[in-house]
Amino acid sequence: MIRSYILIAVLIILADSNPVQVASKDWYKNSLVYQIYPRSFKDSNGDGIGDLNGITKNLVHVAEIGADVVWISTIFSSPQKDFGYDISNFTNINEEYGTLEDFNKLIEKARFLGIKVILDFVPNHSSDQHKWFNQSIHRIKPYDEYYIWRDAKYDEHQNRLPPNNWLSNFGGSAWQWNDIRKQYYLHQFAAGQPDLNYRNDELQEEMKNVLVFWMDRGVEGFRIDAINHMYEDDQFRDEPLSNIPGVPSDDYDFLNHIYTKNLPETYKVLESWRKLMDDQSPGNTKMILTEAYADFDLIIKYYLSGSTVPFNFMFISDLNNKSTAVDFKRSIDRWMNNVPNGTEYVANWVLGNHDNHRVASRFGEKRVDQLFMLVTILPGVSVIYNGDEIGMVDREFTYEETKDPAGCNAGPERYWLKSRDPERTPFQWNDGPNAGFSTSSSTWLPVNENYIHLNVEAQKYKAYSHYNILTRLIELKKKSVIEYGTLETALYCSKCSVTENVLGVVRRHRSYIVVLIVNFSDTEMIVVDIGMWLNISEPLRVYTSSKGSNLSPRQIVELRSFSLSASVSAVLTTPNLLN
Ligand code: NOJ
């Protein structure tokens, strides 16, 4: 009896001192996912490259923001031709980043802070330095069929040609000749990233073992890279032209990818991974985030095959700084109306990632807070990319400075259209050397010169800053009204001669109300009757507002004539939410 009292007391003390990791079926439904690009986050050993110990030491930053999940982009052994998305050993750590012991420490620290760790899973391809590939080249069983090999075609002059017209995402033919095997292999990305063959059962098993390896080491889910590229047409037919004007014939967009993308078989494999993960930890959902740049219907289908977060890229692919309130409402409603019925399915909102220009560069600095408000106040999972919390912007690169294979392959005229280096520069911690990222004399990508004034430390201590607005919004996200509340979206026209230029988002739960109002007009202040427009009679206070709003936190607003300056957005709540 006394023993069990002692045990209970110890458990209470432990629970009190460490944030507890929630293990449940539902834990992911209102979570904030913070993406770390490891090469650029924090260098702990002074070689100019970010690493695992750098992440571990700074996980507290992730906890302070209020993230529930950290998704760490690829950390595995790799010759770094595509900066880690070319993996030479799926179950070991890239030497530049550390060791498996370092990874264990990272997991331990994350657990201590109550953060779940999600890793990248890159099923479509390996590195050409992977031992499987070497054995495949030499036709050693079972590896001979682990990759997609095809014979050459020959023209009338006996010139050797690739088997068909398929193009690589990084430009040029998707086929590379191998002089030992005397066949071409398929690579939908760089030549150093041969495509794996999912029509081979042994390969499928190997990849499942990779998932189990990392789950056994404490990983709570995976972001699945380029999932919609996993299967290709088994008849290897030529793809039709896209007929997009102005696209060069070696550019990926020159073809319409009906035979190399979005094949139905993909969904079956995902179902088998979902089952594997459910069996591994019944009652504790492993998160699956699927990366597919595809048509809306095809993305939505991933829900039904086990994806918890089929990435919703609408803030990246569909909307930009020219989009209107009407465009935003249409995109939000479309997503909400198409999330399948069923309690396991929730919406998700991706603010940015390492493959796209930064949110502050896509929408302009003054709209960053507006985007923060949308991704946190809309229901479901919010996904943010490291550096966006302070509004980091793209850095311009010359062709000579360019490292990304997508940029290098595009050549000096077009590299800037393709390169992803601008959004991958080192994280800006403070105004010290290399923005506090590294003590090295040079860093793998140059630090953006604006770090002197744009850095985490500076923003923490300012009354108004992107960082402070985001962290406040995330506090609000944790409340029941965001987790369970109903959602309404509404449009308003300030001067009804023009189209509606104000967007309203309302969340209600019991006596709690949260209202987000965004003024899309860049020139006009708006005055709205919130009561009439959104059917609200309860008093509302300012929770937070974007720069230039002239509103103070906690200020009671005039419901009948609420005014909001040009390009400004504000979050209002019932007073019972302001503690
Ligand atoms: C998507 C990743 O996010 C990107 O960085 C990579 O180049 C491709 N997939 C290929 O793995």
PDB file of C-alpha atoms in Angstrom, residues 132 140-147 196-210 231 273:
ATOM      1  CA  TRP A 132      21.486  -1.507 -53.122  1.00  0.00           C
ATOM      2  CA  ILE A 140      22.903  -9.179 -57.881  1.00  0.00           C
ATOM      3  CA  LYS A 141      19.622 -10.650 -56.652  1.00  0.00           C
ATOM      4  CA  PRO A 142      17.293  -9.427 -55.212  1.00  0.00           C
ATOM      5  CA  TYR A 143      18.723  -5.944 -55.775  1.00  0.00           C
ATOM      6  CA  ASP A 144      18.713  -6.252 -59.578  1.00  0.00           C
ATOM      7  CA  GLU A 145      15.032  -5.237 -59.599  1.00  0.00           C
ATOM      8  CA  TYR A 146      15.174  -2.629 -56.808  1.00  0.00           C
ATOM      9  CA  TYR A 147      15.448   0.199 -59.355  1.00  0.00           C
ATOM     10  CA  LEU A 196      13.178   2.758 -56.477  1.00  0.00           C
ATOM     11  CA  ASN A 197      10.914   0.098 -57.956  1.00  0.00           C
ATOM     12  CA  TYR A 198       7.695  -0.347 -55.982  1.00  0.00           C
ATOM     13  CA  ARG A 199       6.558  -3.134 -58.276  1.00  0.00           C
ATOM     14  CA  ASN A 200       9.166  -5.246 -56.454  1.00  0.00           C
ATOM     15  CA  ASP A 201       7.917  -6.871 -53.227  1.00  0.00           C
ATOM     16  CA  GLU A 202      11.325  -7.228 -51.604  1.00  0.00           C
ATOM     17  CA  LEU A 203      11.960  -3.517 -52.028  1.00  0.00           C
ATOM     18  CA  GLN A 204       8.596  -2.735 -50.467  1.00  0.00           C
ATOM     19  CA  GLU A 205       9.547  -4.843 -47.436  1.00  0.00           C
ATOM     20  CA  GLU A 206      12.948  -3.138 -47.104  1.00  0.00           C
ATOM     21  CA  MET A 207      11.276   0.254 -46.989  1.00  0.00           C
ATOM     22  CA  LYS A 208       8.829  -0.909 -44.318  1.00  0.00           C
ATOM     23  CA  ASN A 209      11.817  -2.016 -42.245  1.00  0.00           C
ATOM     24  CA  VAL A 210      13.145   1.524 -42.487  1.00  0.00           C
ATOM     25  CA  TYR A 231       4.915   4.615 -59.473  1.00  0.00           C
ATOM     26  CA  TRP A 273       2.309   2.007 -44.217  1.00  0.00           C
TER      27      TRP A 273
END
